[in-house]
XYZ file of N, CA and C in Angstrom:
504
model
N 2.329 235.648 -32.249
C 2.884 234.421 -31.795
C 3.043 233.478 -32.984
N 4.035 232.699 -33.138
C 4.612 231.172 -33.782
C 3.526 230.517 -34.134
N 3.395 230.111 -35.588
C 2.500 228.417 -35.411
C 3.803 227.466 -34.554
N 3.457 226.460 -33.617
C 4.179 225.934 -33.011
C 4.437 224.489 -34.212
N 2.770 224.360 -34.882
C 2.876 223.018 -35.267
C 3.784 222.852 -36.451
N 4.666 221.536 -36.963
C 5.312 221.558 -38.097
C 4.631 221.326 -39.387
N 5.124 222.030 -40.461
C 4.286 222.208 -41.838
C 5.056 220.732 -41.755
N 3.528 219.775 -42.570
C 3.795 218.388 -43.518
C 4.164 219.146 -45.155
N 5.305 217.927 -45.565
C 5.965 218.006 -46.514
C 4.835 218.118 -47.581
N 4.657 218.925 -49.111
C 3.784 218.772 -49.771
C 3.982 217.848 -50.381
N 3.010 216.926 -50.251
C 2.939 215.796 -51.314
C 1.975 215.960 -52.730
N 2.472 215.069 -53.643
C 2.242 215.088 -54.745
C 0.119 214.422 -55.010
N -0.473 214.871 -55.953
C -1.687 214.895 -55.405
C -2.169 213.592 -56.082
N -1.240 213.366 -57.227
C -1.703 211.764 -57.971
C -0.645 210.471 -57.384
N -1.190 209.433 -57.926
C -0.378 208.158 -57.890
C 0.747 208.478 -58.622
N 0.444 209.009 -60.031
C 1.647 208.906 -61.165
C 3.145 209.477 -60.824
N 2.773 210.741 -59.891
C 3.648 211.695 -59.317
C 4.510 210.847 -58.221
N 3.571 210.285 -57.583
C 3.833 209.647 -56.677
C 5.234 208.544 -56.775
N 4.534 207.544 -58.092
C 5.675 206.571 -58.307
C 6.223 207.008 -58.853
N 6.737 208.102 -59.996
C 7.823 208.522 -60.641
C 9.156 208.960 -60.012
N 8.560 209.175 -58.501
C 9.602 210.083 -57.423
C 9.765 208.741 -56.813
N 9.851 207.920 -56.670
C 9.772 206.504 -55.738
C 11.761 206.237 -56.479
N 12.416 205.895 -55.417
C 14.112 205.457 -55.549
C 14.391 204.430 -56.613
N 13.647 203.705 -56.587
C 13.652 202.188 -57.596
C 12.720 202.480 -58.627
N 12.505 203.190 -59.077
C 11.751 203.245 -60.406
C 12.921 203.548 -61.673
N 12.307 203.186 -62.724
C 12.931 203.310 -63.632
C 11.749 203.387 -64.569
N 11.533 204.654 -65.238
C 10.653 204.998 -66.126
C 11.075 204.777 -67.819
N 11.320 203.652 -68.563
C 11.401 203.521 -69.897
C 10.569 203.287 -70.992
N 11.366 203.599 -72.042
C 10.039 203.649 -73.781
C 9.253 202.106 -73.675
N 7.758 202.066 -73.929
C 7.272 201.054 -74.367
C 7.568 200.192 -75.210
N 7.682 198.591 -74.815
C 8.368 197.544 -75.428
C 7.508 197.563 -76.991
N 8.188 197.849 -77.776
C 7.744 197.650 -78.809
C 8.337 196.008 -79.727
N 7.270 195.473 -80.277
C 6.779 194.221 -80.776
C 7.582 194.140 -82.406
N 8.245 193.371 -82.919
C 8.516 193.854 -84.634
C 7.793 192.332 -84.946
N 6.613 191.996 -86.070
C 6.300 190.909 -86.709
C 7.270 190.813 -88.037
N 7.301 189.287 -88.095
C 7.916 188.679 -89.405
C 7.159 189.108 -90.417
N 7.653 189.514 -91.281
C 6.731 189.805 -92.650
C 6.361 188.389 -93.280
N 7.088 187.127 -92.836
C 7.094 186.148 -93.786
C 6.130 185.052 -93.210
N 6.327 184.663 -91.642
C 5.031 183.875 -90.916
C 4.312 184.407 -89.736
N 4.400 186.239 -89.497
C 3.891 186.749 -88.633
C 4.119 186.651 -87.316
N 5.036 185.696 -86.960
C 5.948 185.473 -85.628
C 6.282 186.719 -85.337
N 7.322 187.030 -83.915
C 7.626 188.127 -83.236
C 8.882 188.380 -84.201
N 9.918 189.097 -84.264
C 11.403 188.748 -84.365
C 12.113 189.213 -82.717
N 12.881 188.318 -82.722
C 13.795 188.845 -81.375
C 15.401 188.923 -81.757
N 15.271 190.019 -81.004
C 16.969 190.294 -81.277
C 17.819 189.424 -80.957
N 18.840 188.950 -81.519
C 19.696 187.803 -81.289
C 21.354 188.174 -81.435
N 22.320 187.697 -81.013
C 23.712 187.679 -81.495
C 24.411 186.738 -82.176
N 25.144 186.798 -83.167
C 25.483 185.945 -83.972
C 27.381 186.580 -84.424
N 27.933 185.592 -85.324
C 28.871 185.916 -85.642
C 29.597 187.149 -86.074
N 28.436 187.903 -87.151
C 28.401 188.615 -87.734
C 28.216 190.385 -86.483
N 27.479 190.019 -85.303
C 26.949 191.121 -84.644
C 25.511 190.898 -84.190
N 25.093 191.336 -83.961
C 23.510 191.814 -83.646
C 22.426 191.898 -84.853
N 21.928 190.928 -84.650
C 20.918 190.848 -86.119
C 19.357 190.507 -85.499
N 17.978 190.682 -85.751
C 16.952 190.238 -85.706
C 16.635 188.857 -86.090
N 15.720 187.808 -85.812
C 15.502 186.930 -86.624
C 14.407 186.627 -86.151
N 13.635 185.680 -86.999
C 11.891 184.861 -86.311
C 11.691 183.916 -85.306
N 11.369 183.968 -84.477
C 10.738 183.289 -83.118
C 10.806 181.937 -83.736
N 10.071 182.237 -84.789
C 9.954 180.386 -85.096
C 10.986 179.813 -86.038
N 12.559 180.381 -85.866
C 13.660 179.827 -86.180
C 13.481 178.305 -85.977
N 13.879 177.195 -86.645
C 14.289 176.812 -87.652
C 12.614 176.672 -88.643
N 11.712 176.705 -88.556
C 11.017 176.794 -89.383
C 10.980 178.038 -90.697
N 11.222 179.029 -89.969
C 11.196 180.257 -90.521
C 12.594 180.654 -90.809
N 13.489 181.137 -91.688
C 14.641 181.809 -91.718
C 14.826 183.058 -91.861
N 13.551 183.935 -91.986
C 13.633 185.238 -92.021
C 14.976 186.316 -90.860
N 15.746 187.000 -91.704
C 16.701 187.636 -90.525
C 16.568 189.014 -91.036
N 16.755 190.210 -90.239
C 16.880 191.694 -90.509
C 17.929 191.881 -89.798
N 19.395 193.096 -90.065
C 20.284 193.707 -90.074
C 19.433 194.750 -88.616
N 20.444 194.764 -87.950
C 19.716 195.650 -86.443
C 20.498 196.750 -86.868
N 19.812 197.973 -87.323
C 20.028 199.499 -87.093
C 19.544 200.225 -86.342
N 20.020 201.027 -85.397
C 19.841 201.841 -84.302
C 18.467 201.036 -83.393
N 18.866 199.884 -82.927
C 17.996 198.868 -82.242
C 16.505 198.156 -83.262
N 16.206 198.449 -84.391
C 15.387 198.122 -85.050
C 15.843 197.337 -85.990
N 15.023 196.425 -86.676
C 15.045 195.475 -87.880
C 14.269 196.163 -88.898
N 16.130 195.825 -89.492
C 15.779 196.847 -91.452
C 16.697 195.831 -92.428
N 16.018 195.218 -92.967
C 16.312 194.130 -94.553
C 17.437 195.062 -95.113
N 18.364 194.322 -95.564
C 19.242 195.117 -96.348
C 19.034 194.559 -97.691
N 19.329 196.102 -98.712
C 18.997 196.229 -99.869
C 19.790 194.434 -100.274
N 18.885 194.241 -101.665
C 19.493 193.214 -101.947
C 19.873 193.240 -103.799
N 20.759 193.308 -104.102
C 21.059 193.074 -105.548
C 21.034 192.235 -106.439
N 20.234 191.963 -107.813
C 20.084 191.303 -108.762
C 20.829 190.578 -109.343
N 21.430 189.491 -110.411
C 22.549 189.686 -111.299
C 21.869 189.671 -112.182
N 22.393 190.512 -113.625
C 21.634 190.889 -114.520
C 21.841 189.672 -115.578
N 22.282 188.668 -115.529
C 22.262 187.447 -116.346
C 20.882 186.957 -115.762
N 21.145 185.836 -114.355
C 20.536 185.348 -113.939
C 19.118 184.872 -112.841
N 19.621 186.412 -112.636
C 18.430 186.653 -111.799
C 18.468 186.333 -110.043
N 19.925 185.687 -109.689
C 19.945 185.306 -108.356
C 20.606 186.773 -107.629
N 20.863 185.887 -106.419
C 20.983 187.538 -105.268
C 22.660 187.601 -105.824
N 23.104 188.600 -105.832
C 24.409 189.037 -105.965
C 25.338 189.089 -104.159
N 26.664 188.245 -104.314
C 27.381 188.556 -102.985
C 28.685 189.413 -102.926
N 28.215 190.413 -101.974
C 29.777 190.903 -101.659
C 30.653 190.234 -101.132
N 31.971 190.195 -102.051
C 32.967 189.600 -101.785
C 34.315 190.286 -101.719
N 35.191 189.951 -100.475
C 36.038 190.583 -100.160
C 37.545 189.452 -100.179
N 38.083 190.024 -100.807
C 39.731 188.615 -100.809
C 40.622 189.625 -100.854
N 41.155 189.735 -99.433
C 42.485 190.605 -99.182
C 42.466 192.119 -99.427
N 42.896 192.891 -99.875
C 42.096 194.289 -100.050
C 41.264 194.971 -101.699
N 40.576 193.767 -101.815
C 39.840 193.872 -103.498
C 38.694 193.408 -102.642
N 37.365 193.813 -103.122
C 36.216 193.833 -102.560
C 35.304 194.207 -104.335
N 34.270 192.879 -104.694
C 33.533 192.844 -105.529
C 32.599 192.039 -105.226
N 31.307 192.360 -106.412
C 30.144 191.637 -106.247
C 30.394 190.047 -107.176
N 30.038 189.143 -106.436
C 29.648 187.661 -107.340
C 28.582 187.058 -107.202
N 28.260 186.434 -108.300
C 26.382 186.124 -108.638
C 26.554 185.077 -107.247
N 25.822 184.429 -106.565
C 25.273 183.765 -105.874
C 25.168 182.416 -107.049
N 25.096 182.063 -107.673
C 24.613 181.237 -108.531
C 25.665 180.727 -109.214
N 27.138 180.789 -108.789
C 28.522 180.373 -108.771
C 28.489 178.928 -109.028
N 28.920 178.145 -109.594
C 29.662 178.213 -110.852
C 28.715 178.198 -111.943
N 27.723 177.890 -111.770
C 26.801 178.065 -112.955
C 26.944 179.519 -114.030
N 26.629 180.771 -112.990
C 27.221 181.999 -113.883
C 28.440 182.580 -112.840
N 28.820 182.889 -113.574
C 30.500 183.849 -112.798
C 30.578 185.292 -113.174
N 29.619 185.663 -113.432
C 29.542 187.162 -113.314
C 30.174 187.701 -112.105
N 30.506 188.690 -112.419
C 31.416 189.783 -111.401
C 30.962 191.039 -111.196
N 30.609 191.986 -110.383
C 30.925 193.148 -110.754
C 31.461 193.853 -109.500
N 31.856 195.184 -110.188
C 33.164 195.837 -108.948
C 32.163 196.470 -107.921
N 32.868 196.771 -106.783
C 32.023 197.340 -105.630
C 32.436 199.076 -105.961
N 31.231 199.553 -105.791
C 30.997 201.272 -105.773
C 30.337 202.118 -104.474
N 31.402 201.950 -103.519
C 30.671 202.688 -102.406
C 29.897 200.981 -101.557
N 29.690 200.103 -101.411
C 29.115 199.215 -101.094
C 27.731 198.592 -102.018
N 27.902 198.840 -103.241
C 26.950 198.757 -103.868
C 27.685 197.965 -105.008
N 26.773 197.241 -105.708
C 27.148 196.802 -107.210
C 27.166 197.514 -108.271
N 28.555 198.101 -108.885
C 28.751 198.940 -110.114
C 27.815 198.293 -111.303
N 27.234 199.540 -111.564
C 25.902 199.034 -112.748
C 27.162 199.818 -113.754
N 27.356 198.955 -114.713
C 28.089 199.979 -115.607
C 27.221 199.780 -117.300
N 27.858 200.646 -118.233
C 27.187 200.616 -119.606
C 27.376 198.788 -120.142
N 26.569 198.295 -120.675
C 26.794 197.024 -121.545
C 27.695 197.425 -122.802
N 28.497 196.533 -122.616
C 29.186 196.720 -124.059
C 28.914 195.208 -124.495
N 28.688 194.632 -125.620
C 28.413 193.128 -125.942
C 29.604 192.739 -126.473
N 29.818 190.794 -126.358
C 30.887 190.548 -126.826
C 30.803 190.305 -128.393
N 32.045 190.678 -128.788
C 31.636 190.160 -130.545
C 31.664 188.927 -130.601
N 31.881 188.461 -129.930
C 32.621 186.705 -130.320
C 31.229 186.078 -129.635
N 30.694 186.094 -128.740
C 29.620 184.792 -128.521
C 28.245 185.660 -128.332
N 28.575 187.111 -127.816
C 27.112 188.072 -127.794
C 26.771 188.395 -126.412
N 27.321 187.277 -125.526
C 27.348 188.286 -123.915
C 27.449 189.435 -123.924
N 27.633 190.144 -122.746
C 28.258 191.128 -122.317
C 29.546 191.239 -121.631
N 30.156 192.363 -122.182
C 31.656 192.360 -121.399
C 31.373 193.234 -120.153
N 32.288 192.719 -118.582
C 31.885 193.729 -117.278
C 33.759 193.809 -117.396
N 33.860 195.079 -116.674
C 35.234 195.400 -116.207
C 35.641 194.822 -115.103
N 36.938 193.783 -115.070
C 37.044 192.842 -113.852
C 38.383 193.955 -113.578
N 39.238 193.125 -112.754
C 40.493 193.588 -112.142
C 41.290 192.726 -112.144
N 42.354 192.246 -112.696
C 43.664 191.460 -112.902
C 44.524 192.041 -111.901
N 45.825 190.991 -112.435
C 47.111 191.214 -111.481
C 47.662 192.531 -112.628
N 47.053 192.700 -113.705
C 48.030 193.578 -114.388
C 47.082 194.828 -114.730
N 46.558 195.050 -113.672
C 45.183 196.361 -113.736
C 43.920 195.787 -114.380
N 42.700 196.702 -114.814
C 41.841 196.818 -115.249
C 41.768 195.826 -117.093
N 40.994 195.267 -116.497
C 40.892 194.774 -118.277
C 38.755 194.484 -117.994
N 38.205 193.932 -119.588
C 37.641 193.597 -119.375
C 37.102 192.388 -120.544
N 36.301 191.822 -120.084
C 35.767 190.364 -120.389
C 34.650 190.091 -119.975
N 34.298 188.856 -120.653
C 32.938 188.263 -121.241
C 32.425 187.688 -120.109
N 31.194 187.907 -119.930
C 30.253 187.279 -118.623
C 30.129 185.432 -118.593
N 30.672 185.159 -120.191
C 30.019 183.624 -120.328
C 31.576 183.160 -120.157
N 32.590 183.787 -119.316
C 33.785 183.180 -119.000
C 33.629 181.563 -118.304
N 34.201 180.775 -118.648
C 35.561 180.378 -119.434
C 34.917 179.899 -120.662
N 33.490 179.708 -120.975
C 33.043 179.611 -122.022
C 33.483 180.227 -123.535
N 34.006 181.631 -123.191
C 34.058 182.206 -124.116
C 35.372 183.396 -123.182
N 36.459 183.193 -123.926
C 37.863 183.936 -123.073
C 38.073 185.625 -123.903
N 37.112 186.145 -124.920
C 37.282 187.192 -124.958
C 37.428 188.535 -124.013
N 38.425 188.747 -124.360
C 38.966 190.341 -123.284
C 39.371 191.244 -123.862
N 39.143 192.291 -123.544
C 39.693 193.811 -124.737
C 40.426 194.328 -123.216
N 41.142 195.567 -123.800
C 42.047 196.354 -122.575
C 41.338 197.178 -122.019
N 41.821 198.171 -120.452
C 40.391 199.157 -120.718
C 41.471 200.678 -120.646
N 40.673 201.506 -120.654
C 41.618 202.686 -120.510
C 40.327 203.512 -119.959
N 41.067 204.360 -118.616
C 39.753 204.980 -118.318
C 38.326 204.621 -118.173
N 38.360 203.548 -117.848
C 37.086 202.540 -117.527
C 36.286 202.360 -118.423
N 36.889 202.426 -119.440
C 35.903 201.884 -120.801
C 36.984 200.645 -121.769
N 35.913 200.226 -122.505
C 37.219 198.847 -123.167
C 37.418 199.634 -124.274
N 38.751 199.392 -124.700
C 39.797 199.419 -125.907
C 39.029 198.929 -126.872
N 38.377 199.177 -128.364
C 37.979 198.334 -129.062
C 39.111 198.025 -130.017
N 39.006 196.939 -130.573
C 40.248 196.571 -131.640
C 39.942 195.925 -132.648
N 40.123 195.144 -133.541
C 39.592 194.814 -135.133
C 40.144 193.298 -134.161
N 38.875 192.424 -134.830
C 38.659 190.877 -134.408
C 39.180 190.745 -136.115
């Protein structure tokens, strides 16, 4: 003969089981926390002109900001100028894209962009005041000239990314 009675559904034997199978759950990664390196505040993700960037809780006291990669805060590399010592900016005017010292007009150093980076190239020195010459970009190609511009207007030609030397 039949069991007549109906089998109960097997249920799950923990809580955990329990709520994971529940309609309205939503099981996600633990909120993870990022501190300021600079006053130990939180950073929270923010939107701005630029995109999606990190910055410090205790904005306007604090100005600390990080570049958001794949949802995390990561400092982007930052470049030297080898005169002066300030941060170097990428600069873009129409389809020419180079680095300029931050420290404008004081120094006017230049240098060309390589891949998104600042072209470190060989020093060549000027004869005329003792700077260094960097390879800029004119309306009439490649030339290059003196870092202590307009101070000092020496320029040689370049060929193949090196300067032309010539008898001063």
């Amino acid at each position: 003969m039949k069991d007549s009675r109906t089998t109960i559904p097997n249920k799950s034997d923990t809580w955990e089981d329990e709520f994971a199978h529940q309609q309205d759950v939503e099981v996600t990664s633990p909120f993870v926390r990022y501190k300021c390196p600079k006053c130990q505040n939180s950073l929270v993700k923010r939107s701005g002109k630029s995109g999606v960037f990190w910055g410090c809780a205790g904005f306007p006291s604090c100005d600390y900001s990080a570049n958001d990669v794949a949802g995390k805060p990561v400092r982007s590399i930052r470049y030297l100028c080898p005169l002066c010592n300030s941060l170097l900016k990428k600069i873009q005017k129409n389809a020419i894209v180079f680095w300029g010292c931050s420290n404008y007009p004081d120094c006017s150093l230049t240098l060309e962009d390589n891949e998104g980076r600042p072209k470190e190239s060989k020093k060549y020195p000027c004869r005329v005041c003792g700077h260094f010459l960097v390879r800029k970009r004119g309306k009439n190609g490649h030339f290059w000239g003196c870092v202590d511009y307009p101070n000092c207007r020496h320029t040689l030609n370049d060929e193949d990314g090196l300067p032309v030397l010539r008898k001063i």
